[in-house]
């Protein structure tokens, strides 16, 4: 979706290094989400934001932190990357009401070696 | 808590045959339910959604789904499969708390000649 940009699209990093993934939206959506996608697990929620500086944990938040200093940007940080965090990470946004459904970015493929 | 179960991680159909992808939810209240499609190396695209307005929901690309409260199901169907339907399909649901979606583990649809 042209309104959501994830960067980088691909990254290889070493175990123990910090990594930051960026989600940028031009939709002025209030809600933003970070999910990870793994085979056999579908998508699992890591963290989400319901406004600037307002964030909360999802079901798989250990080892991750987030920040949202402005409406358009939602950053996901792996504090010390581990091989278990090798995954595809998706950002999603929601405007006003859940009945509209999420809009997804194209994903970031992260490999931790 | 809301959970979503997709039966069958892989489904194979012949071109022109009926497509049936199964999704069951667990919730004490009628939830919001969604079907998303993911093509290789892309993000998720909304196919259709149930938001209590109608039990039979029509989506894009000829897909539809029927919400059956008695069976706690929201199965996705398409009368005639096309090669371009080959993709991974995700069912997702929410009771609205925090506007968070819970995803099923996905069903990979293969369409054969």
CSV table of N, CA, C and O in Angstrom, one decimal, chain A residues 18-66:
chain,number,residue,atom,x,y,z
A,18,UNK,N,21.7,-4.2,18.2
A,18,UNK,CA,20.4,-3.6,18.2
A,18,UNK,C,19.9,-3.3,16.7
A,18,UNK,O,20.8,-3.0,15.9
A,19,UNK,N,18.6,-3.4,16.5
A,19,UNK,CA,18.1,-3.2,15.2
A,19,UNK,C,16.8,-2.3,15.3
A,19,UNK,O,16.0,-2.6,16.2
A,20,UNK,N,16.7,-1.4,14.4
A,20,UNK,CA,15.4,-0.6,14.4
A,20,UNK,C,14.8,-0.6,13.0
A,20,UNK,O,15.4,-0.4,12.0
A,21,UNK,N,13.5,-1.0,13.1
A,21,UNK,CA,12.7,-1.0,11.9
A,21,UNK,C,11.7,0.2,11.9
A,21,UNK,O,11.2,0.5,13.0
A,22,UNK,N,11.5,0.7,10.7
A,22,UNK,CA,10.7,1.9,10.7
A,22,UNK,C,9.4,1.7,9.9
A,22,UNK,O,9.4,1.0,8.8
A,23,UNK,N,8.3,2.2,10.4
A,23,UNK,CA,7.0,2.2,9.6
A,23,UNK,C,6.6,3.7,9.5
A,23,UNK,O,6.5,4.4,10.5
A,24,UNK,N,6.4,4.1,8.3
A,24,UNK,CA,6.0,5.5,8.0
A,24,UNK,C,4.7,5.5,7.2
A,24,UNK,O,4.5,4.8,6.2
A,25,UNK,N,3.7,6.2,7.7
A,25,UNK,CA,2.4,6.3,7.1
A,25,UNK,C,2.0,7.7,6.7
A,25,UNK,O,2.3,8.6,7.4
A,26,UNK,N,1.3,7.8,5.6
A,26,UNK,CA,0.8,9.1,5.2
A,26,UNK,C,-0.7,9.2,5.3
A,26,UNK,O,-1.3,10.2,4.7
A,27,UNK,N,-1.3,8.3,5.9
A,27,UNK,CA,-2.8,8.2,6.0
A,27,UNK,C,-3.3,9.0,7.2
A,27,UNK,O,-4.6,9.1,7.4
A,28,UNK,N,-2.5,9.5,8.1
A,28,UNK,CA,-2.9,10.1,9.3
A,28,UNK,C,-3.8,9.2,10.2
A,28,UNK,O,-4.7,9.7,10.9
A,29,UNK,N,-3.4,7.9,10.2
A,29,UNK,CA,-4.2,7.0,11.0
A,29,UNK,C,-3.7,7.0,12.4
A,29,UNK,O,-2.5,7.2,12.7
A,30,UNK,N,-4.7,6.9,13.3
A,30,UNK,CA,-4.4,7.0,14.8
A,30,UNK,C,-3.7,5.7,15.3
A,30,UNK,O,-2.7,5.8,16.1
A,31,UNK,N,-4.1,4.5,14.8
A,31,UNK,CA,-3.6,3.3,15.4
A,31,UNK,C,-2.5,2.7,14.5
A,31,UNK,O,-2.7,2.7,13.3
A,32,UNK,N,-1.5,2.2,15.1
A,32,UNK,CA,-0.4,1.5,14.3
A,32,UNK,C,0.0,0.3,15.1
A,32,UNK,O,0.0,0.2,16.3
A,33,UNK,N,0.4,-0.8,14.3
A,33,UNK,CA,0.7,-2.1,14.9
A,33,UNK,C,1.9,-2.7,14.3
A,33,UNK,O,2.2,-2.4,13.1
A,34,UNK,N,2.6,-3.4,15.1
A,34,UNK,CA,3.7,-4.2,14.6
A,34,UNK,C,3.4,-5.7,14.8
A,34,UNK,O,3.1,-6.1,15.9
A,35,UNK,N,3.5,-6.5,13.7
A,35,UNK,CA,3.3,-7.9,13.8
A,35,UNK,C,4.5,-8.6,13.2
A,35,UNK,O,5.2,-8.1,12.4
A,36,UNK,N,4.7,-9.8,13.7
A,36,UNK,CA,5.7,-10.7,13.1
A,36,UNK,C,5.0,-11.9,12.5
A,36,UNK,O,4.0,-12.4,13.0
A,37,UNK,N,5.5,-12.3,11.3
A,37,UNK,CA,4.9,-13.5,10.6
A,37,UNK,C,5.9,-14.6,10.6
A,37,UNK,O,7.0,-14.4,10.1
A,38,UNK,N,5.5,-15.8,11.1
A,38,UNK,CA,6.4,-17.0,11.1
A,38,UNK,C,5.6,-18.1,10.6
A,38,UNK,O,4.4,-18.3,10.9
A,39,UNK,N,6.2,-19.0,9.9
A,39,UNK,CA,5.4,-20.2,9.4
A,39,UNK,C,4.8,-21.0,10.5
A,39,UNK,O,5.4,-21.3,11.5
A,40,UNK,N,3.5,-21.3,10.3
A,40,UNK,CA,2.8,-22.1,11.4
A,40,UNK,C,2.3,-21.3,12.5
A,40,UNK,O,1.5,-21.8,13.3
A,41,UNK,N,2.6,-20.0,12.5
A,41,UNK,CA,2.1,-19.1,13.6
A,41,UNK,C,1.2,-18.0,13.1
A,41,UNK,O,0.6,-17.3,13.9
A,42,UNK,N,1.2,-17.8,11.8
A,42,UNK,CA,0.4,-16.7,11.3
A,42,UNK,C,1.1,-15.4,11.7
A,42,UNK,O,2.3,-15.3,11.7
A,43,UNK,N,0.3,-14.4,12.0
A,43,UNK,CA,0.8,-13.1,12.4
A,43,UNK,C,0.5,-12.9,13.9
A,43,UNK,O,-0.6,-13.2,14.4
A,44,UNK,N,1.5,-12.5,14.6
A,44,UNK,CA,1.4,-12.3,16.0
A,44,UNK,C,1.8,-10.9,16.4
A,44,UNK,O,2.8,-10.3,15.9
A,45,UNK,N,0.9,-10.3,17.2
A,45,UNK,CA,1.1,-8.9,17.6
A,45,UNK,C,2.3,-8.7,18.5
A,45,UNK,O,2.3,-9.3,19.6
A,46,UNK,N,3.1,-7.7,18.2
A,46,UNK,CA,4.3,-7.4,19.0
A,46,UNK,C,4.0,-6.2,20.0
A,46,UNK,O,4.1,-6.3,21.2
A,47,UNK,N,3.7,-5.1,19.3
A,47,UNK,CA,3.3,-3.9,20.1
A,47,UNK,C,2.3,-3.1,19.2
A,47,UNK,O,2.3,-3.3,18.0
A,48,UNK,N,1.6,-2.2,19.8
A,48,UNK,CA,0.8,-1.4,19.1
A,48,UNK,C,0.7,0.0,19.7
A,48,UNK,O,1.1,0.2,20.8
A,49,UNK,N,0.2,1.0,18.9
A,49,UNK,CA,0.1,2.3,19.4
A,49,UNK,C,-1.3,2.9,19.1
A,49,UNK,O,-1.8,2.7,18.0
A,50,UNK,N,-1.8,3.6,20.1
A,50,UNK,CA,-3.2,4.2,19.9
A,50,UNK,C,-3.1,5.7,19.9
A,50,UNK,O,-4.1,6.4,20.0
A,51,UNK,N,-1.9,6.2,19.7
A,51,UNK,CA,-1.7,7.7,19.6
A,51,UNK,C,-0.3,8.0,19.8
A,51,UNK,O,0.6,7.1,20.2
A,52,UNK,N,0.1,9.3,19.5
A,52,UNK,CA,1.5,9.7,19.8
A,52,UNK,C,1.9,9.5,21.2
A,52,UNK,O,1.1,9.9,22.1
A,53,UNK,N,2.9,8.8,21.4
A,53,UNK,CA,3.5,8.5,22.7
A,53,UNK,C,2.7,7.5,23.5
A,53,UNK,O,3.0,7.2,24.7
A,54,UNK,N,1.6,6.9,22.9
A,54,UNK,CA,0.8,5.9,23.6
A,54,UNK,C,1.0,4.6,22.9
A,54,UNK,O,0.5,4.4,21.8
A,55,UNK,N,1.6,3.7,23.7
A,55,UNK,CA,1.9,2.4,23.1
A,55,UNK,C,1.5,1.3,24.2
A,55,UNK,O,1.4,1.6,25.4
A,56,UNK,N,1.4,0.1,23.7
A,56,UNK,CA,1.1,-1.0,24.6
A,56,UNK,C,1.7,-2.3,24.0
A,56,UNK,O,2.0,-2.4,22.8
A,57,UNK,N,1.8,-3.3,24.9
A,57,UNK,CA,2.4,-4.6,24.5
A,57,UNK,C,1.4,-5.5,23.8
A,57,UNK,O,0.2,-5.5,24.1
A,58,UNK,N,1.9,-6.3,22.9
A,58,UNK,CA,1.1,-7.4,22.3
A,58,UNK,C,1.5,-8.7,22.9
A,58,UNK,O,2.0,-8.8,24.0
A,59,UNK,N,1.2,-9.8,22.2
A,59,UNK,CA,1.4,-11.1,22.8
A,59,UNK,C,2.8,-11.6,22.8
A,59,UNK,O,3.2,-12.5,23.5
A,60,UNK,N,3.7,-11.0,21.9
A,60,UNK,CA,5.1,-11.5,21.8
A,60,UNK,C,6.0,-10.3,21.9
A,60,UNK,O,6.9,-10.1,21.1
A,61,UNK,N,5.9,-9.5,23.0
A,61,UNK,CA,6.6,-8.3,23.1
A,61,UNK,C,8.0,-8.4,23.7
A,61,UNK,O,8.8,-7.5,23.6
A,62,UNK,N,8.4,-9.5,24.3
A,62,UNK,CA,9.7,-9.7,24.9
A,62,UNK,C,10.8,-9.5,23.9
A,62,UNK,O,10.8,-10.1,22.9
A,63,UNK,N,11.8,-8.6,24.3
A,63,UNK,CA,12.9,-8.4,23.4
A,63,UNK,C,12.7,-7.3,22.4
A,63,UNK,O,13.6,-7.0,21.6
A,64,UNK,N,11.5,-6.7,22.4
A,64,UNK,CA,11.2,-5.6,21.5
A,64,UNK,C,10.7,-4.4,22.3
A,64,UNK,O,10.1,-4.5,23.3
A,65,UNK,N,11.0,-3.2,21.7
A,65,UNK,CA,10.5,-2.0,22.2
A,65,UNK,C,10.0,-1.1,21.0
A,65,UNK,O,10.4,-1.3,19.9
A,66,UNK,N,9.1,-0.1,21.3
A,66,UNK,CA,8.6,0.7,20.2
A,66,UNK,C,8.6,2.2,20.7
A,66,UNK,O,8.7,2.5,21.9
